[in-house]
PDB file of C-alpha atoms in Angstrom:
ATOM      1  CA  UNK A   1     111.392 -30.872 117.963  1.00 87.00           C
ATOM      2  CA  UNK A   2     110.999 -32.624 114.599  1.00 90.00           C
ATOM      3  CA  UNK A   3     108.236 -34.620 112.985  1.00 90.00           C
ATOM      4  CA  UNK A   4     108.706 -38.201 111.948  1.00 90.00           C
ATOM      5  CA  UNK A   5     108.420 -38.672 108.226  1.00 87.00           C
ATOM      6  CA  UNK A   6     105.676 -40.868 106.858  1.00 84.00           C
ATOM      7  CA  UNK A   7     106.032 -42.642 103.564  1.00 84.00           C
ATOM      8  CA  UNK A   8     102.946 -44.019 101.898  1.00 82.00           C
ATOM      9  CA  UNK A   9     103.639 -47.077  99.803  1.00 87.00           C
ATOM     10  CA  UNK A  10     101.337 -49.163  97.658  1.00 89.00           C
ATOM     11  CA  UNK A  11     102.161 -52.854  97.433  1.00 91.00           C
ATOM     12  CA  UNK A  12     100.430 -54.211  94.368  1.00 92.00           C
ATOM     13  CA  UNK A  13     100.153 -57.976  94.164  1.00 88.00           C
ATOM     14  CA  UNK A  14      98.089 -58.374  91.019  1.00 86.00           C
ATOM     15  CA  UNK A  15      99.191 -60.863  88.412  1.00 83.00           C
ATOM     16  CA  UNK A  16      99.042 -58.242  85.633  1.00 87.00           C
ATOM     17  CA  UNK A  17     101.154 -55.091  85.536  1.00 89.00           C
ATOM     18  CA  UNK A  18      99.799 -52.051  87.404  1.00 91.00           C
ATOM     19  CA  UNK A  19      97.794 -49.824  85.064  1.00 92.00           C
ATOM     20  CA  UNK A  20      96.471 -47.343  87.622  1.00 90.00           C
ATOM     21  CA  UNK A  21      97.579 -43.823  88.508  1.00 89.00           C
ATOM     22  CA  UNK A  22     101.079 -43.088  89.829  1.00 89.00           C
ATOM     23  CA  UNK A  23     100.301 -39.760  91.477  1.00 87.00           C
ATOM     24  CA  UNK A  24      97.496 -37.658  92.874  1.00 83.00           C
ATOM     25  CA  UNK A  25      97.492 -35.553  89.707  1.00 84.00           C
ATOM     26  CA  UNK A  26      96.916 -38.721  87.666  1.00 87.00           C
ATOM     27  CA  UNK A  27      93.661 -39.227  89.603  1.00 86.00           C
ATOM     28  CA  UNK A  28      92.316 -35.683  89.253  1.00 88.00           C
ATOM     29  CA  UNK A  29      91.081 -33.517  86.426  1.00 89.00           C
ATOM     30  CA  UNK A  30      92.824 -30.279  87.237  1.00 87.00           C
ATOM     31  CA  UNK A  31      92.167 -27.276  85.002  1.00 89.00           C
ATOM     32  CA  UNK A  32      95.385 -26.055  83.444  1.00 87.00           C
ATOM     33  CA  UNK A  33      95.128 -22.697  85.196  1.00 90.00           C
ATOM     34  CA  UNK A  34      95.176 -24.396  88.623  1.00 88.00           C
ATOM     35  CA  UNK A  35      97.832 -27.073  88.068  1.00 84.00           C
ATOM     36  CA  UNK A  36     100.587 -25.017  89.716  1.00 86.00           C
ATOM     37  CA  UNK A  37      98.432 -24.461  92.818  1.00 88.00           C
ATOM     38  CA  UNK A  38      97.687 -28.158  93.425  1.00 86.00           C
ATOM     39  CA  UNK A  39     100.255 -30.209  95.310  1.00 85.00           C
ATOM     40  CA  UNK A  40     100.989 -33.475  93.594  1.00 84.00           C
ATOM     41  CA  UNK A  41     101.938 -36.533  95.593  1.00 84.00           C
ATOM     42  CA  UNK A  42     103.798 -39.325  93.901  1.00 85.00           C
ATOM     43  CA  UNK A  43     102.778 -42.860  94.763  1.00 84.00           C
ATOM     44  CA  UNK A  44     105.536 -45.211  95.790  1.00 89.00           C
ATOM     45  CA  UNK A  45     104.545 -48.421  94.045  1.00 91.00           C
ATOM     46  CA  UNK A  46     105.997 -51.845  94.717  1.00 92.00           C
ATOM     47  CA  UNK A  47     104.798 -54.569  92.369  1.00 91.00           C
ATOM     48  CA  UNK A  48     105.287 -58.104  93.636  1.00 91.00           C
ATOM     49  CA  UNK A  49     105.501 -59.432  90.074  1.00 88.00           C
ATOM     50  CA  UNK A  50     108.507 -57.135  89.327  1.00 87.00           C
ATOM     51  CA  UNK A  51     110.293 -57.205  92.669  1.00 89.00           C
ATOM     52  CA  UNK A  52     113.498 -59.037  91.717  1.00 88.00           C
ATOM     53  CA  UNK A  53     115.675 -55.993  92.411  1.00 90.00           C
ATOM     54  CA  UNK A  54     114.266 -55.336  95.869  1.00 90.00           C
ATOM     55  CA  UNK A  55     116.280 -56.485  98.877  1.00 91.00           C
ATOM     56  CA  UNK A  56     114.401 -57.169 102.091  1.00 91.00           C
ATOM     57  CA  UNK A  57     115.993 -57.415 105.520  1.00 93.00           C
ATOM     58  CA  UNK A  58     113.215 -59.588 106.893  1.00 94.00           C
ATOM     59  CA  UNK A  59     113.517 -63.175 105.582  1.00 93.00           C
ATOM     60  CA  UNK A  60     109.739 -63.765 105.819  1.00 93.00           C
ATOM     61  CA  UNK A  61     109.004 -60.737 103.624  1.00 94.00           C
ATOM     62  CA  UNK A  62     111.711 -61.878 101.207  1.00 92.00           C
ATOM     63  CA  UNK A  63     110.109 -65.354 101.056  1.00 92.00           C
ATOM     64  CA  UNK A  64     106.598 -63.985 100.448  1.00 93.00           C
ATOM     65  CA  UNK A  65     107.780 -61.749  97.600  1.00 93.00           C
ATOM     66  CA  UNK A  66     110.067 -64.378  96.076  1.00 92.00           C
ATOM     67  CA  UNK A  67     107.596 -67.261  96.088  1.00 91.00           C
ATOM     68  CA  UNK A  68     104.628 -65.098  95.008  1.00 92.00           C
ATOM     69  CA  UNK A  69     106.637 -63.557  92.165  1.00 91.00           C
ATOM     70  CA  UNK A  70     107.733 -66.981  90.921  1.00 89.00           C
ATOM     71  CA  UNK A  71     104.184 -68.349  91.113  1.00 87.00           C
ATOM     72  CA  UNK A  72     102.941 -65.376  89.043  1.00 88.00           C
ATOM     73  CA  UNK A  73     105.682 -66.044  86.484  1.00 87.00           C
ATOM     74  CA  UNK A  74     105.006 -69.801  86.640  1.00 84.00           C
ATOM     75  CA  UNK A  75     108.670 -70.379  87.454  1.00 86.00           C
ATOM     76  CA  UNK A  76     108.062 -73.309  89.781  1.00 83.00           C
ATOM     77  CA  UNK A  77     111.562 -74.661  89.154  1.00 84.00           C
ATOM     78  CA  UNK A  78     113.045 -71.633  90.918  1.00 87.00           C
ATOM     79  CA  UNK A  79     110.821 -72.248  93.923  1.00 85.00           C
ATOM     80  CA  UNK A  80     111.897 -75.887  94.003  1.00 84.00           C
ATOM     81  CA  UNK A  81     115.560 -74.949  93.636  1.00 85.00           C
ATOM     82  CA  UNK A  82     115.457 -72.488  96.535  1.00 83.00           C
ATOM     83  CA  UNK A  83     112.958 -74.155  98.888  1.00 82.00           C
ATOM     84  CA  UNK A  84     113.529 -77.885  98.276  1.00 80.00           C
ATOM     85  CA  UNK A  85     115.180 -78.439 101.647  1.00 80.00           C
ATOM     86  CA  UNK A  86     113.605 -75.499 103.429  1.00 82.00           C
ATOM     87  CA  UNK A  87     110.313 -75.305 105.319  1.00 84.00           C
ATOM     88  CA  UNK A  88     108.425 -72.049 105.827  1.00 86.00           C
ATOM     89  CA  UNK A  89     105.892 -71.007 108.439  1.00 87.00           C
ATOM     90  CA  UNK A  90     102.376 -72.007 107.487  1.00 88.00           C
ATOM     91  CA  UNK A  91     101.320 -68.383 108.061  1.00 91.00           C
ATOM     92  CA  UNK A  92     103.566 -67.399 105.145  1.00 91.00           C
ATOM     93  CA  UNK A  93     101.821 -70.050 103.063  1.00 89.00           C
ATOM     94  CA  UNK A  94      98.495 -68.385 103.872  1.00 90.00           C
ATOM     95  CA  UNK A  95      99.856 -64.975 102.825  1.00 93.00           C
ATOM     96  CA  UNK A  96     101.370 -66.377  99.602  1.00 91.00           C
ATOM     97  CA  UNK A  97      98.143 -68.217  98.798  1.00 89.00           C
ATOM     98  CA  UNK A  98      96.142 -65.032  99.379  1.00 91.00           C
ATOM     99  CA  UNK A  99      98.451 -62.919  97.214  1.00 91.00           C
ATOM    100  CA  UNK A 100      98.464 -65.432  94.368  1.00 88.00           C
ATOM    101  CA  UNK A 101      94.740 -66.118  94.703  1.00 85.00           C
ATOM    102  CA  UNK A 102      95.400 -69.799  95.376  1.00 84.00           C
ATOM    103  CA  UNK A 103      92.627 -71.067  97.625  1.00 83.00           C
ATOM    104  CA  UNK A 104      94.240 -74.510  97.590  1.00 81.00           C
ATOM    105  CA  UNK A 105      97.542 -73.169  98.925  1.00 83.00           C
ATOM    106  CA  UNK A 106      95.692 -71.308 101.686  1.00 86.00           C
ATOM    107  CA  UNK A 107      93.832 -74.516 102.597  1.00 83.00           C
ATOM    108  CA  UNK A 108      97.076 -76.520 102.670  1.00 82.00           C
ATOM    109  CA  UNK A 109      98.672 -73.934 104.933  1.00 84.00           C
ATOM    110  CA  UNK A 110      95.623 -73.861 107.213  1.00 87.00           C
ATOM    111  CA  UNK A 111      95.921 -77.631 107.688  1.00 82.00           C
ATOM    112  CA  UNK A 112      99.377 -76.990 109.124  1.00 77.00           C
ATOM    113  CA  UNK A 113      98.345 -73.878 111.081  1.00 73.00           C
ATOM    114  CA  UNK A 114     100.981 -72.922 113.598  1.00 74.00           C
ATOM    115  CA  UNK A 115     103.456 -75.301 112.012  1.00 83.00           C
ATOM    116  CA  UNK A 116     105.771 -75.342 109.073  1.00 83.00           C
ATOM    117  CA  UNK A 117     105.298 -76.431 105.500  1.00 81.00           C
ATOM    118  CA  UNK A 118     107.516 -77.243 102.567  1.00 78.00           C
ATOM    119  CA  UNK A 119     106.671 -75.136  99.506  1.00 77.00           C
ATOM    120  CA  UNK A 120     107.856 -77.845  97.099  1.00 72.00           C
ATOM    121  CA  UNK A 121     105.604 -80.430  98.724  1.00 75.00           C
ATOM    122  CA  UNK A 122     102.747 -77.917  98.730  1.00 73.00           C
ATOM    123  CA  UNK A 123     103.274 -77.109  95.043  1.00 74.00           C
ATOM    124  CA  UNK A 124     103.406 -80.820  94.159  1.00 75.00           C
ATOM    125  CA  UNK A 125     100.154 -81.360  96.038  1.00 73.00           C
ATOM    126  CA  UNK A 126      98.619 -78.380  94.219  1.00 70.00           C
ATOM    127  CA  UNK A 127      99.806 -79.789  90.911  1.00 73.00           C
ATOM    128  CA  UNK A 128      98.197 -83.159  91.685  1.00 75.00           C
ATOM    129  CA  UNK A 129      94.970 -81.456  92.697  1.00 72.00           C
ATOM    130  CA  UNK A 130      95.086 -79.353  89.523  1.00 71.00           C
ATOM    131  CA  UNK A 131      95.567 -82.454  87.381  1.00 76.00           C
ATOM    132  CA  UNK A 132      92.680 -84.196  89.141  1.00 80.00           C
ATOM    133  CA  UNK A 133      90.459 -81.124  88.700  1.00 80.00           C
ATOM    134  CA  UNK A 134      91.436 -80.943  85.017  1.00 82.00           C
ATOM    135  CA  UNK A 135      90.571 -84.612  84.589  1.00 87.00           C
ATOM    136  CA  UNK A 136      87.194 -84.060  86.292  1.00 86.00           C
ATOM    137  CA  UNK A 137      86.447 -81.095  84.060  1.00 89.00           C
ATOM    138  CA  UNK A 138      87.581 -83.017  80.984  1.00 89.00           C
ATOM    139  CA  UNK A 139      85.341 -85.940  81.859  1.00 89.00           C
ATOM    140  CA  UNK A 140      82.392 -83.617  82.427  1.00 90.00           C
ATOM    141  CA  UNK A 141      83.070 -81.907  79.089  1.00 90.00           C
ATOM    142  CA  UNK A 142      83.303 -85.303  77.394  1.00 89.00           C
ATOM    143  CA  UNK A 143      80.005 -86.378  78.922  1.00 90.00           C
ATOM    144  CA  UNK A 144      78.332 -83.156  77.748  1.00 88.00           C
ATOM    145  CA  UNK A 145      79.725 -83.607  74.240  1.00 90.00           C
ATOM    146  CA  UNK A 146      78.631 -87.245  74.214  1.00 90.00           C
ATOM    147  CA  UNK A 147      75.131 -86.280  75.314  1.00 90.00           C
ATOM    148  CA  UNK A 148      75.045 -83.578  72.654  1.00 89.00           C
ATOM    149  CA  UNK A 149      76.133 -86.032  69.947  1.00 91.00           C
ATOM    150  CA  UNK A 150      73.619 -88.634  71.145  1.00 91.00           C
ATOM    151  CA  UNK A 151      70.781 -86.098  71.017  1.00 91.00           C
ATOM    152  CA  UNK A 152      71.840 -85.161  67.505  1.00 91.00           C
ATOM    153  CA  UNK A 153      71.799 -88.813  66.394  1.00 91.00           C
ATOM    154  CA  UNK A 154      68.441 -89.397  68.100  1.00 91.00           C
ATOM    155  CA  UNK A 155      67.062 -86.311  66.342  1.00 91.00           C
ATOM    156  CA  UNK A 156      68.030 -87.705  62.938  1.00 91.00           C
ATOM    157  CA  UNK A 157      66.604 -91.144  63.812  1.00 92.00           C
ATOM    158  CA  UNK A 158      63.304 -89.685  65.029  1.00 91.00           C
ATOM    159  CA  UNK A 159      63.009 -87.592  61.860  1.00 92.00           C
ATOM    160  CA  UNK A 160      63.582 -90.742  59.791  1.00 92.00           C
ATOM    161  CA  UNK A 161      60.700 -92.335  61.704  1.00 91.00           C
ATOM    162  CA  UNK A 162      58.462 -89.475  60.585  1.00 92.00           C
ATOM    163  CA  UNK A 163      58.207 -87.392  63.776  1.00 91.00           C
ATOM    164  CA  UNK A 164      57.708 -83.652  63.341  1.00 92.00           C
ATOM    165  CA  UNK A 165      60.339 -81.106  64.391  1.00 92.00           C
ATOM    166  CA  UNK A 166      58.114 -80.084  67.311  1.00 92.00           C
ATOM    167  CA  UNK A 167      57.760 -83.683  68.501  1.00 92.00           C
ATOM    168  CA  UNK A 168      61.517 -84.244  68.200  1.00 91.00           C
ATOM    169  CA  UNK A 169      62.231 -81.010  70.091  1.00 91.00           C
ATOM    170  CA  UNK A 170      59.875 -82.080  72.884  1.00 91.00           C
ATOM    171  CA  UNK A 171      61.239 -85.618  73.087  1.00 91.00           C
ATOM    172  CA  UNK A 172      64.926 -84.641  73.097  1.00 91.00           C
ATOM    173  CA  UNK A 173      64.564 -81.390  75.078  1.00 90.00           C
ATOM    174  CA  UNK A 174      66.511 -79.617  72.327  1.00 91.00           C
ATOM    175  CA  UNK A 175      65.509 -76.161  71.067  1.00 92.00           C
ATOM    176  CA  UNK A 176      63.513 -76.434  67.836  1.00 92.00           C
ATOM    177  CA  UNK A 177      65.924 -74.157  65.968  1.00 92.00           C
ATOM    178  CA  UNK A 178      68.788 -76.522  66.774  1.00 92.00           C
ATOM    179  CA  UNK A 179      66.656 -79.482  65.663  1.00 92.00           C
ATOM    180  CA  UNK A 180      66.050 -77.693  62.352  1.00 92.00           C
ATOM    181  CA  UNK A 181      69.770 -77.042  61.916  1.00 92.00           C
ATOM    182  CA  UNK A 182      70.611 -80.674  62.629  1.00 91.00           C
ATOM    183  CA  UNK A 183      68.053 -81.813  60.108  1.00 91.00           C
ATOM    184  CA  UNK A 184      69.438 -79.422  57.504  1.00 87.00           C
ATOM    185  CA  UNK A 185      66.229 -77.416  57.395  1.00 75.00           C
ATOM    186  CA  UNK A 186      67.899 -74.197  58.375  1.00 61.00           C
ATOM    187  CA  UNK A 187      70.234 -72.088  56.265  1.00 51.00           C
ATOM    188  CA  UNK A 188      72.834 -71.803  59.079  1.00 52.00           C
ATOM    189  CA  UNK A 189      73.921 -75.430  59.510  1.00 45.00           C
ATOM    190  CA  UNK A 190      75.669 -76.420  62.743  1.00 47.00           C
TER     191      UNK A 190
END
């Protein structure tokens, strides 16, 4: 009677290259005198981001690795080229979204739960959402900068009217040190 062999494999799906240990010995501090007595076990590492040379029998596994790898490398054209006319199971979309840390892709796949989805359509929708989010963030940043500039102008105007730094700080809700910098009364001008 024989035992069945067991192979332990680590599938790493981080965006950056693996920088962890590759064997048991890499994880331990073994005194030199004992190194020969300790069995070392090599880790079989598969990195999604560098999986081009791997060939998978299962088409779903191949799709997950291929799409995830191309998302990590921001090679969306390859995804479009391969999956333009091809739908995938929404469950694969959930896995790909989880691997690539794309909450939006997971949400899109969940909307089609039990069905199929087109990766190109999903990526286009993600792109649109990303553009809209960028516009929202840009508008918020612009508003903050506008408010900042307005407070600076108000500070100068209030100083010209004879208000003290403390009064200006209280009226504008700006830290007194910043008020001093704006009024040129501090050696470190903003």
